[in-house]
JSON list of C-alpha atoms in Angstrom, two decimals:
[
{"chain": "A", "resi": 1305, "resn": "UNK", "atom": "CA", "xyz": [0.00, 0.00, 0.00]},
{"chain": "A", "resi": 1306, "resn": "UNK", "atom": "CA", "xyz": [1.12, 3.53, -0.74]},
{"chain": "A", "resi": 1307, "resn": "UNK", "atom": "CA", "xyz": [-0.28, 6.39, 1.31]},
{"chain": "A", "resi": 1308, "resn": "UNK", "atom": "CA", "xyz": [0.35, 10.08, 0.70]},
{"chain": "A", "resi": 1309, "resn": "UNK", "atom": "CA", "xyz": [-0.51, 12.75, 3.25]},
{"chain": "A", "resi": 1310, "resn": "UNK", "atom": "CA", "xyz": [-0.70, 16.21, 1.67]},
{"chain": "A", "resi": 1311, "resn": "UNK", "atom": "CA", "xyz": [-0.93, 19.24, 3.93]},
{"chain": "A", "resi": 1312, "resn": "UNK", "atom": "CA", "xyz": [-1.09, 23.01, 3.83]},
{"chain": "A", "resi": 1313, "resn": "UNK", "atom": "CA", "xyz": [0.35, 24.58, 6.96]},
{"chain": "A", "resi": 1314, "resn": "UNK", "atom": "CA", "xyz": [0.67, 28.23, 7.90]},
{"chain": "A", "resi": 1315, "resn": "UNK", "atom": "CA", "xyz": [2.06, 28.02, 11.44]},
{"chain": "A", "resi": 1316, "resn": "UNK", "atom": "CA", "xyz": [3.28, 24.42, 11.55]},
{"chain": "A", "resi": 1317, "resn": "UNK", "atom": "CA", "xyz": [0.32, 22.94, 13.44]},
{"chain": "A", "resi": 1318, "resn": "UNK", "atom": "CA", "xyz": [-1.22, 21.24, 10.40]},
{"chain": "A", "resi": 1319, "resn": "UNK", "atom": "CA", "xyz": [2.21, 19.89, 9.45]},
{"chain": "A", "resi": 1320, "resn": "UNK", "atom": "CA", "xyz": [2.54, 18.41, 12.96]},
{"chain": "A", "resi": 1321, "resn": "UNK", "atom": "CA", "xyz": [-0.87, 16.74, 12.62]},
{"chain": "A", "resi": 1322, "resn": "UNK", "atom": "CA", "xyz": [0.03, 15.41, 9.15]},
{"chain": "A", "resi": 1323, "resn": "UNK", "atom": "CA", "xyz": [3.28, 13.92, 10.49]},
{"chain": "A", "resi": 1324, "resn": "UNK", "atom": "CA", "xyz": [1.39, 12.28, 13.37]},
{"chain": "A", "resi": 1325, "resn": "UNK", "atom": "CA", "xyz": [-1.12, 10.80, 10.91]},
{"chain": "A", "resi": 1326, "resn": "UNK", "atom": "CA", "xyz": [1.80, 9.41, 8.89]},
{"chain": "A", "resi": 1327, "resn": "UNK", "atom": "CA", "xyz": [3.28, 7.86, 12.05]},
{"chain": "A", "resi": 1328, "resn": "UNK", "atom": "CA", "xyz": [-0.07, 6.26, 12.86]},
{"chain": "A", "resi": 1329, "resn": "UNK", "atom": "CA", "xyz": [-0.35, 4.79, 9.37]},
{"chain": "A", "resi": 1330, "resn": "UNK", "atom": "CA", "xyz": [3.22, 3.48, 9.52]},
{"chain": "A", "resi": 1331, "resn": "UNK", "atom": "CA", "xyz": [2.53, 1.84, 12.86]},
{"chain": "A", "resi": 1332, "resn": "UNK", "atom": "CA", "xyz": [-0.65, 0.17, 11.61]},
{"chain": "A", "resi": 1333, "resn": "UNK", "atom": "CA", "xyz": [0.84, -0.84, 8.24]},
{"chain": "A", "resi": 1334, "resn": "UNK", "atom": "CA", "xyz": [4.58, -1.43, 8.70]},
{"chain": "A", "resi": 1335, "resn": "UNK", "atom": "CA", "xyz": [5.02, -2.58, 5.08]},
{"chain": "A", "resi": 1336, "resn": "UNK", "atom": "CA", "xyz": [3.26, 0.45, 3.60]},
{"chain": "A", "resi": 1337, "resn": "UNK", "atom": "CA", "xyz": [5.06, 3.29, 1.86]},
{"chain": "A", "resi": 1338, "resn": "UNK", "atom": "CA", "xyz": [3.86, 6.45, 3.61]},
{"chain": "A", "resi": 1339, "resn": "UNK", "atom": "CA", "xyz": [4.83, 9.91, 2.37]},
{"chain": "A", "resi": 1340, "resn": "UNK", "atom": "CA", "xyz": [4.00, 13.17, 4.10]},
{"chain": "A", "resi": 1341, "resn": "UNK", "atom": "CA", "xyz": [4.43, 16.18, 1.82]},
{"chain": "A", "resi": 1342, "resn": "UNK", "atom": "CA", "xyz": [3.51, 19.87, 1.80]},
{"chain": "A", "resi": 1343, "resn": "UNK", "atom": "CA", "xyz": [1.06, 20.91, -0.89]},
{"chain": "A", "resi": 1344, "resn": "UNK", "atom": "CA", "xyz": [3.91, 22.48, -2.92]},
{"chain": "A", "resi": 1345, "resn": "UNK", "atom": "CA", "xyz": [5.56, 19.06, -3.25]},
{"chain": "A", "resi": 1346, "resn": "UNK", "atom": "CA", "xyz": [2.40, 17.10, -4.03]},
{"chain": "A", "resi": 1347, "resn": "UNK", "atom": "CA", "xyz": [2.31, 17.02, -7.80]},
{"chain": "A", "resi": 1348, "resn": "UNK", "atom": "CA", "xyz": [0.78, 14.24, -9.90]},
{"chain": "A", "resi": 1349, "resn": "UNK", "atom": "CA", "xyz": [4.04, 12.26, -9.76]},
{"chain": "A", "resi": 1350, "resn": "UNK", "atom": "CA", "xyz": [3.56, 12.01, -5.96]},
{"chain": "A", "resi": 1351, "resn": "UNK", "atom": "CA", "xyz": [-0.21, 11.60, -5.69]},
{"chain": "A", "resi": 1352, "resn": "UNK", "atom": "CA", "xyz": [-0.65, 9.39, -8.75]},
{"chain": "A", "resi": 1353, "resn": "UNK", "atom": "CA", "xyz": [0.76, 6.30, -7.06]},
{"chain": "A", "resi": 1354, "resn": "UNK", "atom": "CA", "xyz": [-1.29, 6.65, -3.87]},
{"chain": "A", "resi": 1355, "resn": "UNK", "atom": "CA", "xyz": [-3.74, 3.99, -2.76]},
{"chain": "A", "resi": 1356, "resn": "UNK", "atom": "CA", "xyz": [-4.76, 6.35, 0.06]},
{"chain": "A", "resi": 1357, "resn": "UNK", "atom": "CA", "xyz": [-4.62, 10.14, -0.23]},
{"chain": "A", "resi": 1358, "resn": "UNK", "atom": "CA", "xyz": [-5.04, 12.03, 3.05]},
{"chain": "A", "resi": 1359, "resn": "UNK", "atom": "CA", "xyz": [-5.39, 15.81, 2.67]},
{"chain": "A", "resi": 1360, "resn": "UNK", "atom": "CA", "xyz": [-5.42, 18.46, 5.38]},
{"chain": "A", "resi": 1361, "resn": "UNK", "atom": "CA", "xyz": [-5.21, 22.17, 5.90]},
{"chain": "A", "resi": 1362, "resn": "UNK", "atom": "CA", "xyz": [-5.83, 24.96, 8.36]},
{"chain": "A", "resi": 1363, "resn": "UNK", "atom": "CA", "xyz": [-9.25, 26.51, 8.85]},
{"chain": "A", "resi": 1364, "resn": "UNK", "atom": "CA", "xyz": [-9.47, 30.10, 7.63]},
{"chain": "A", "resi": 1365, "resn": "UNK", "atom": "CA", "xyz": [-12.66, 32.14, 7.81]},
{"chain": "A", "resi": 1366, "resn": "UNK", "atom": "CA", "xyz": [-14.87, 29.08, 8.56]},
{"chain": "A", "resi": 1367, "resn": "UNK", "atom": "CA", "xyz": [-13.41, 26.87, 5.79]},
{"chain": "A", "resi": 1368, "resn": "UNK", "atom": "CA", "xyz": [-10.45, 26.17, 3.52]},
{"chain": "A", "resi": 1369, "resn": "UNK", "atom": "CA", "xyz": [-7.84, 28.88, 3.11]},
{"chain": "A", "resi": 1370, "resn": "UNK", "atom": "CA", "xyz": [-8.10, 31.27, 0.17]},
{"chain": "A", "resi": 1371, "resn": "UNK", "atom": "CA", "xyz": [-5.66, 33.68, -1.43]},
{"chain": "A", "resi": 1372, "resn": "UNK", "atom": "CA", "xyz": [-6.74, 36.60, 0.77]},
{"chain": "A", "resi": 1373, "resn": "UNK", "atom": "CA", "xyz": [-6.81, 34.52, 3.98]},
{"chain": "A", "resi": 1374, "resn": "UNK", "atom": "CA", "xyz": [-3.35, 33.09, 3.22]},
{"chain": "A", "resi": 1375, "resn": "UNK", "atom": "CA", "xyz": [-2.01, 36.62, 2.70]},
{"chain": "A", "resi": 1376, "resn": "UNK", "atom": "CA", "xyz": [-3.50, 37.73, 6.03]},
{"chain": "A", "resi": 1377, "resn": "UNK", "atom": "CA", "xyz": [-1.93, 34.73, 7.78]},
{"chain": "A", "resi": 1378, "resn": "UNK", "atom": "CA", "xyz": [1.48, 35.48, 6.25]},
{"chain": "A", "resi": 1379, "resn": "UNK", "atom": "CA", "xyz": [1.28, 39.08, 7.36]},
{"chain": "A", "resi": 1380, "resn": "UNK", "atom": "CA", "xyz": [0.11, 38.15, 10.85]},
{"chain": "A", "resi": 1381, "resn": "UNK", "atom": "CA", "xyz": [2.97, 35.65, 11.21]},
{"chain": "A", "resi": 1382, "resn": "UNK", "atom": "CA", "xyz": [5.44, 38.31, 10.11]},
{"chain": "A", "resi": 1383, "resn": "UNK", "atom": "CA", "xyz": [3.97, 40.75, 12.65]},
{"chain": "A", "resi": 1384, "resn": "UNK", "atom": "CA", "xyz": [3.08, 43.29, 9.96]},
{"chain": "A", "resi": 1385, "resn": "UNK", "atom": "CA", "xyz": [-0.11, 45.34, 9.95]},
{"chain": "A", "resi": 1386, "resn": "UNK", "atom": "CA", "xyz": [-2.39, 43.62, 7.45]},
{"chain": "A", "resi": 1387, "resn": "UNK", "atom": "CA", "xyz": [-3.60, 46.82, 5.77]},
{"chain": "A", "resi": 1388, "resn": "UNK", "atom": "CA", "xyz": [-0.13, 48.28, 4.99]},
{"chain": "A", "resi": 1389, "resn": "UNK", "atom": "CA", "xyz": [2.28, 45.38, 4.73]},
{"chain": "A", "resi": 1390, "resn": "UNK", "atom": "CA", "xyz": [3.86, 44.07, 1.53]},
{"chain": "A", "resi": 1391, "resn": "UNK", "atom": "CA", "xyz": [2.86, 40.59, 0.37]},
{"chain": "A", "resi": 1392, "resn": "UNK", "atom": "CA", "xyz": [5.93, 38.70, 1.56]},
{"chain": "A", "resi": 1393, "resn": "UNK", "atom": "CA", "xyz": [6.23, 35.30, 3.17]},
{"chain": "A", "resi": 1394, "resn": "UNK", "atom": "CA", "xyz": [6.47, 35.15, 6.91]},
{"chain": "A", "resi": 1395, "resn": "UNK", "atom": "CA", "xyz": [9.06, 33.01, 8.68]},
{"chain": "A", "resi": 1396, "resn": "UNK", "atom": "CA", "xyz": [8.26, 29.32, 8.89]},
{"chain": "A", "resi": 1397, "resn": "UNK", "atom": "CA", "xyz": [5.34, 29.31, 6.46]},
{"chain": "A", "resi": 1398, "resn": "UNK", "atom": "CA", "xyz": [5.18, 26.57, 3.85]},
{"chain": "A", "resi": 1399, "resn": "UNK", "atom": "CA", "xyz": [5.71, 27.85, 0.34]},
{"chain": "A", "resi": 1400, "resn": "UNK", "atom": "CA", "xyz": [3.45, 26.96, -2.53]},
{"chain": "A", "resi": 1401, "resn": "UNK", "atom": "CA", "xyz": [-0.17, 27.05, -3.47]},
{"chain": "A", "resi": 1402, "resn": "UNK", "atom": "CA", "xyz": [-3.07, 26.62, -1.11]},
{"chain": "A", "resi": 1403, "resn": "UNK", "atom": "CA", "xyz": [-5.22, 23.52, -1.25]},
{"chain": "A", "resi": 1404, "resn": "UNK", "atom": "CA", "xyz": [-7.93, 25.24, -3.33]},
{"chain": "A", "resi": 1405, "resn": "UNK", "atom": "CA", "xyz": [-5.43, 25.87, -6.13]},
{"chain": "A", "resi": 1406, "resn": "UNK", "atom": "CA", "xyz": [-3.80, 22.45, -5.72]},
{"chain": "A", "resi": 1407, "resn": "UNK", "atom": "CA", "xyz": [-7.13, 20.64, -6.08]},
{"chain": "A", "resi": 1408, "resn": "UNK", "atom": "CA", "xyz": [-7.64, 22.21, -9.52]},
{"chain": "A", "resi": 1409, "resn": "UNK", "atom": "CA", "xyz": [-4.70, 20.21, -10.89]},
{"chain": "A", "resi": 1410, "resn": "UNK", "atom": "CA", "xyz": [-5.30, 16.98, -8.94]},
{"chain": "A", "resi": 1411, "resn": "UNK", "atom": "CA", "xyz": [-5.61, 14.21, -11.52]},
{"chain": "A", "resi": 1412, "resn": "UNK", "atom": "CA", "xyz": [-8.35, 11.58, -11.43]},
{"chain": "A", "resi": 1413, "resn": "UNK", "atom": "CA", "xyz": [-7.15, 8.66, -9.29]},
{"chain": "A", "resi": 1414, "resn": "UNK", "atom": "CA", "xyz": [-6.86, 5.04, -10.24]},
{"chain": "A", "resi": 1415, "resn": "UNK", "atom": "CA", "xyz": [-10.06, 3.06, -9.54]},
{"chain": "A", "resi": 1416, "resn": "UNK", "atom": "CA", "xyz": [-10.38, 2.12, -5.88]},
{"chain": "A", "resi": 1417, "resn": "UNK", "atom": "CA", "xyz": [-8.13, 4.89, -4.56]},
{"chain": "A", "resi": 1418, "resn": "UNK", "atom": "CA", "xyz": [-9.34, 6.08, -1.18]},
{"chain": "A", "resi": 1419, "resn": "UNK", "atom": "CA", "xyz": [-9.15, 9.44, 0.53]},
{"chain": "A", "resi": 1420, "resn": "UNK", "atom": "CA", "xyz": [-9.51, 11.15, 3.90]},
{"chain": "A", "resi": 1421, "resn": "UNK", "atom": "CA", "xyz": [-9.69, 14.79, 5.01]},
{"chain": "A", "resi": 1422, "resn": "UNK", "atom": "CA", "xyz": [-8.58, 16.66, 8.12]},
{"chain": "A", "resi": 1423, "resn": "UNK", "atom": "CA", "xyz": [-8.05, 20.19, 9.33]},
{"chain": "A", "resi": 1424, "resn": "UNK", "atom": "CA", "xyz": [-6.74, 22.23, 12.22]},
{"chain": "A", "resi": 1425, "resn": "UNK", "atom": "CA", "xyz": [-9.14, 24.64, 13.87]},
{"chain": "A", "resi": 1426, "resn": "UNK", "atom": "CA", "xyz": [-9.75, 26.64, 17.00]},
{"chain": "A", "resi": 1427, "resn": "UNK", "atom": "CA", "xyz": [-12.38, 25.49, 19.48]},
{"chain": "A", "resi": 1428, "resn": "UNK", "atom": "CA", "xyz": [-14.49, 28.63, 19.33]},
{"chain": "A", "resi": 1429, "resn": "UNK", "atom": "CA", "xyz": [-18.17, 29.00, 18.60]},
{"chain": "A", "resi": 1430, "resn": "UNK", "atom": "CA", "xyz": [-18.73, 29.36, 14.84]},
{"chain": "A", "resi": 1431, "resn": "UNK", "atom": "CA", "xyz": [-15.06, 28.75, 13.96]},
{"chain": "A", "resi": 1432, "resn": "UNK", "atom": "CA", "xyz": [-16.00, 26.31, 11.20]},
{"chain": "A", "resi": 1433, "resn": "UNK", "atom": "CA", "xyz": [-13.63, 23.82, 9.66]},
{"chain": "A", "resi": 1434, "resn": "UNK", "atom": "CA", "xyz": [-11.82, 23.12, 6.39]},
{"chain": "A", "resi": 1435, "resn": "UNK", "atom": "CA", "xyz": [-12.10, 19.31, 6.50]},
{"chain": "A", "resi": 1436, "resn": "UNK", "atom": "CA", "xyz": [-15.62, 19.13, 5.03]},
{"chain": "A", "resi": 1437, "resn": "UNK", "atom": "CA", "xyz": [-14.60, 21.26, 2.02]},
{"chain": "A", "resi": 1438, "resn": "UNK", "atom": "CA", "xyz": [-11.52, 19.10, 1.54]},
{"chain": "A", "resi": 1439, "resn": "UNK", "atom": "CA", "xyz": [-13.66, 15.95, 1.71]},
{"chain": "A", "resi": 1440, "resn": "UNK", "atom": "CA", "xyz": [-16.09, 17.36, -0.88]},
{"chain": "A", "resi": 1441, "resn": "UNK", "atom": "CA", "xyz": [-13.23, 18.06, -3.25]},
{"chain": "A", "resi": 1442, "resn": "UNK", "atom": "CA", "xyz": [-11.78, 14.57, -2.74]},
{"chain": "A", "resi": 1443, "resn": "UNK", "atom": "CA", "xyz": [-15.18, 13.06, -3.51]},
{"chain": "A", "resi": 1444, "resn": "UNK", "atom": "CA", "xyz": [-15.56, 15.31, -6.56]},
{"chain": "A", "resi": 1445, "resn": "UNK", "atom": "CA", "xyz": [-12.21, 13.98, -7.79]},
{"chain": "A", "resi": 1446, "resn": "UNK", "atom": "CA", "xyz": [-13.46, 10.37, -7.38]},
{"chain": "A", "resi": 1447, "resn": "UNK", "atom": "CA", "xyz": [-11.70, 9.41, -4.15]},
{"chain": "A", "resi": 1448, "resn": "UNK", "atom": "CA", "xyz": [-13.80, 7.11, -1.96]},
{"chain": "A", "resi": 1449, "resn": "UNK", "atom": "CA", "xyz": [-13.70, 8.44, 1.60]},
{"chain": "A", "resi": 1450, "resn": "UNK", "atom": "CA", "xyz": [-12.58, 5.95, 4.26]},
{"chain": "A", "resi": 1451, "resn": "UNK", "atom": "CA", "xyz": [-13.45, 8.15, 7.24]},
{"chain": "A", "resi": 1452, "resn": "UNK", "atom": "CA", "xyz": [-15.54, 11.15, 8.17]},
{"chain": "A", "resi": 1453, "resn": "UNK", "atom": "CA", "xyz": [-13.64, 14.46, 7.94]},
{"chain": "A", "resi": 1454, "resn": "UNK", "atom": "CA", "xyz": [-11.69, 15.11, 11.14]},
{"chain": "A", "resi": 1455, "resn": "UNK", "atom": "CA", "xyz": [-10.72, 18.34, 12.91]},
{"chain": "A", "resi": 1456, "resn": "UNK", "atom": "CA", "xyz": [-7.79, 18.77, 15.29]},
{"chain": "A", "resi": 1457, "resn": "UNK", "atom": "CA", "xyz": [-7.86, 21.65, 17.75]},
{"chain": "A", "resi": 1458, "resn": "UNK", "atom": "CA", "xyz": [-5.28, 24.41, 18.17]},
{"chain": "A", "resi": 1459, "resn": "UNK", "atom": "CA", "xyz": [-5.38, 26.62, 21.25]},
{"chain": "A", "resi": 1460, "resn": "UNK", "atom": "CA", "xyz": [-5.07, 29.85, 19.27]},
{"chain": "A", "resi": 1461, "resn": "UNK", "atom": "CA", "xyz": [-4.76, 30.86, 15.61]},
{"chain": "A", "resi": 1462, "resn": "UNK", "atom": "CA", "xyz": [-1.01, 30.28, 15.61]},
{"chain": "A", "resi": 1463, "resn": "UNK", "atom": "CA", "xyz": [-1.13, 27.27, 17.92]},
{"chain": "A", "resi": 1464, "resn": "UNK", "atom": "CA", "xyz": [-0.03, 25.33, 19.77]},
{"chain": "A", "resi": 1465, "resn": "UNK", "atom": "CA", "xyz": [-2.02, 22.15, 19.28]},
{"chain": "A", "resi": 1466, "resn": "UNK", "atom": "CA", "xyz": [-4.27, 21.34, 22.21]},
{"chain": "A", "resi": 1467, "resn": "UNK", "atom": "CA", "xyz": [-2.77, 18.76, 24.57]},
{"chain": "A", "resi": 1468, "resn": "UNK", "atom": "CA", "xyz": [-3.44, 15.25, 23.27]},
{"chain": "A", "resi": 1469, "resn": "UNK", "atom": "CA", "xyz": [-4.26, 16.27, 19.68]},
{"chain": "A", "resi": 1470, "resn": "UNK", "atom": "CA", "xyz": [-1.01, 14.92, 18.26]},
{"chain": "A", "resi": 1471, "resn": "UNK", "atom": "CA", "xyz": [-1.71, 11.54, 19.82]},
{"chain": "A", "resi": 1472, "resn": "UNK", "atom": "CA", "xyz": [-5.30, 11.66, 18.59]},
{"chain": "A", "resi": 1473, "resn": "UNK", "atom": "CA", "xyz": [-4.00, 12.39, 15.07]},
{"chain": "A", "resi": 1474, "resn": "UNK", "atom": "CA", "xyz": [-1.70, 9.35, 15.22]},
{"chain": "A", "resi": 1475, "resn": "UNK", "atom": "CA", "xyz": [-4.62, 7.18, 16.34]},
{"chain": "A", "resi": 1476, "resn": "UNK", "atom": "CA", "xyz": [-6.80, 8.59, 13.55]},
{"chain": "A", "resi": 1477, "resn": "UNK", "atom": "CA", "xyz": [-4.03, 7.82, 11.06]},
{"chain": "A", "resi": 1478, "resn": "UNK", "atom": "CA", "xyz": [-3.85, 4.23, 12.30]},
{"chain": "A", "resi": 1479, "resn": "UNK", "atom": "CA", "xyz": [-7.63, 3.91, 11.93]},
{"chain": "A", "resi": 1480, "resn": "UNK", "atom": "CA", "xyz": [-7.36, 4.86, 8.24]},
{"chain": "A", "resi": 1481, "resn": "UNK", "atom": "CA", "xyz": [-5.39, 1.66, 7.59]}
]
């Protein structure tokens, strides 16, 4: 089995969850090939061989990130005032397109390829989540979902992950096997 975990991460929390999911999959399927890659490194040559494609991203403005929300996150991470700052990358942010753009070039999978979706989100009333939008796009691209979309909680916009969420992500990853 070949599994690919693709993630978009602004502050590193989603990357941490993706890596934990990969560890869980590796533990449950020791003979599997499991790759964990940022969205910028997840071209067709990487995703095309996957039997399981797991996709995750941060929650921005109740759902998946967008160009404007990514720009605001970069500026916030750099400590610049959003209204006056140049559009430059903040320290530690993953380069590349957001998931919305990436999905546009995702090729149709081989028959029987499965998928799963996750996000990182705050635990505030009406904070929303990106995982359902990711799951819809996976389904639209003909990936059969193996699990309900899952959200992992961060304490604040920039993190850290809530205590126990990394372990929960590893367990969720193992359950995908």
